[in-house]
Short mmCIF file of C-alpha atoms in Angstrom, two decimals:
data_model
loop_
_atom_site.label_atom_id
_atom_site.label_comp_id
_atom_site.label_asym_id
_atom_site.label_seq_id
_atom_site.Cartn_x
_atom_site.Cartn_y
_atom_site.Cartn_z
CA MET A 1 132.93 -107.40 149.47
CA SER A 2 136.20 -106.94 147.68
CA LEU A 3 139.27 -104.94 148.56
CA PRO A 4 142.35 -104.10 146.57
CA ARG A 5 145.24 -106.30 147.64
CA THR A 6 147.32 -103.22 148.46
CA ASP A 7 144.81 -102.24 151.17
CA ILE A 8 145.15 -105.57 153.01
CA GLN A 9 147.90 -105.51 155.61
CA LEU A 10 147.21 -108.63 157.70
CA ILE A 11 144.91 -111.64 157.74
CA ARG A 12 144.65 -113.85 160.83
CA SER A 13 142.68 -116.97 161.56
CA ARG A 14 140.34 -116.99 164.54
CA ASN A 15 141.49 -118.47 167.84
CA ALA A 16 138.12 -118.67 169.55
CA LEU A 17 138.97 -121.72 171.67
CA GLY A 18 142.15 -120.15 173.02
CA SER A 19 140.34 -116.91 173.80
CA VAL A 20 137.50 -118.71 175.58
CA ILE A 21 139.87 -120.85 177.66
CA GLY A 22 142.16 -117.93 178.45
CA GLY A 23 139.25 -115.68 179.36
CA ALA A 24 137.68 -118.36 181.54
CA LEU A 25 140.94 -118.98 183.41
CA ILE A 26 141.60 -115.28 183.98
CA GLY A 27 137.98 -114.66 185.01
CA ALA A 28 137.96 -117.63 187.39
CA ALA A 29 141.19 -116.46 189.01
CA VAL A 30 139.87 -112.93 189.49
CA GLY A 31 136.56 -114.27 190.83
CA ALA A 32 138.28 -116.67 193.22
CA GLY A 33 140.53 -113.89 194.47
CA ALA A 34 137.59 -111.57 195.06
CA GLY A 35 135.65 -114.37 196.74
CA ALA A 36 138.57 -115.21 199.01
CA ILE A 37 138.79 -111.56 200.09
CA VAL A 38 135.07 -111.51 200.86
CA ASP A 39 135.23 -114.85 202.69
CA SER A 40 138.16 -113.73 204.81
CA SER A 41 136.31 -110.57 205.86
CA VAL A 42 133.21 -112.44 207.11
CA LYS A 43 133.29 -112.19 210.92
CA ASN A 44 130.19 -114.26 211.69
CA PRO A 45 131.10 -117.07 214.15
CA SER A 46 128.22 -119.25 212.91
CA ILE A 47 129.81 -119.48 209.44
CA SER A 48 132.60 -122.05 209.40
CA GLY A 49 134.82 -120.68 206.63
CA ASN A 50 133.32 -122.82 203.86
CA ALA A 51 134.59 -120.42 201.20
CA LYS A 52 131.06 -119.89 199.97
CA PHE A 53 131.87 -116.74 198.04
CA THR A 54 135.15 -118.03 196.62
CA GLY A 55 133.55 -120.90 194.70
CA GLY A 56 130.58 -118.90 193.50
CA LEU A 57 132.56 -115.91 192.34
CA ALA A 58 135.16 -118.15 190.69
CA ARG A 59 132.43 -119.81 188.60
CA ALA A 60 130.78 -116.49 187.77
CA GLY A 61 134.14 -114.94 186.88
CA GLY A 62 134.99 -117.93 184.68
CA LEU A 63 131.70 -117.59 182.81
CA LEU A 64 132.12 -113.85 182.32
CA GLY A 65 135.73 -114.33 181.26
CA ALA A 66 134.73 -116.94 178.68
CA LEU A 67 132.09 -114.59 177.28
CA PHE A 68 134.66 -111.79 177.18
CA GLY A 69 137.03 -114.12 175.32
CA ILE A 70 134.38 -114.88 172.70
CA ALA A 71 133.45 -111.21 172.27
CA THR A 72 136.95 -109.78 172.02
CA GLU A 73 139.10 -112.68 170.83
CA PHE A 74 142.05 -111.34 172.79
CA LEU A 75 144.30 -114.28 171.89
CA PRO A 76 145.09 -113.76 168.21
CA GLY A 77 145.11 -116.63 165.75
CA LYS A 78 147.76 -117.74 163.30
CA VAL A 79 148.91 -115.18 160.72
CA LEU A 80 147.72 -116.30 157.29
CA TYR A 81 148.94 -113.30 155.31
CA ARG A 82 151.14 -110.31 156.07
CA ALA A 83 151.81 -107.61 153.50
CA LYS A 84 155.40 -106.87 152.69
CA PRO A 85 156.51 -103.52 154.08
CA ARG A 86 156.28 -100.81 151.52
CA GLU A 87 159.58 -99.23 150.65
CA THR A 88 159.48 -95.50 150.63
CA VAL A 89 161.83 -93.79 148.28
CA ALA A 90 162.64 -90.18 148.91
CA HIS A 91 162.68 -88.21 145.73
CA LEU A 92 165.04 -85.30 145.90
CA GLU A 93 164.47 -82.65 143.31
#
């Protein structure tokens, strides 16, 4: 595949590791928060507040967040090339 240089505006490197780590941390935090809400709403006296849902949902959220980070690469990598802005000249006739 080849493109004319004038069509290329930006080239970035991949930041897969940053996206995976960021996604995992965000997903784990969301999962832990959801698990804590579920654990706090359990009104069964035989369950001794072991935070069973918090740990499980934090791990599941971390896994899903890491997969989301791989799929979307939401943390951009280093800019390798950026085109110079094109100057527009108004032609008055």
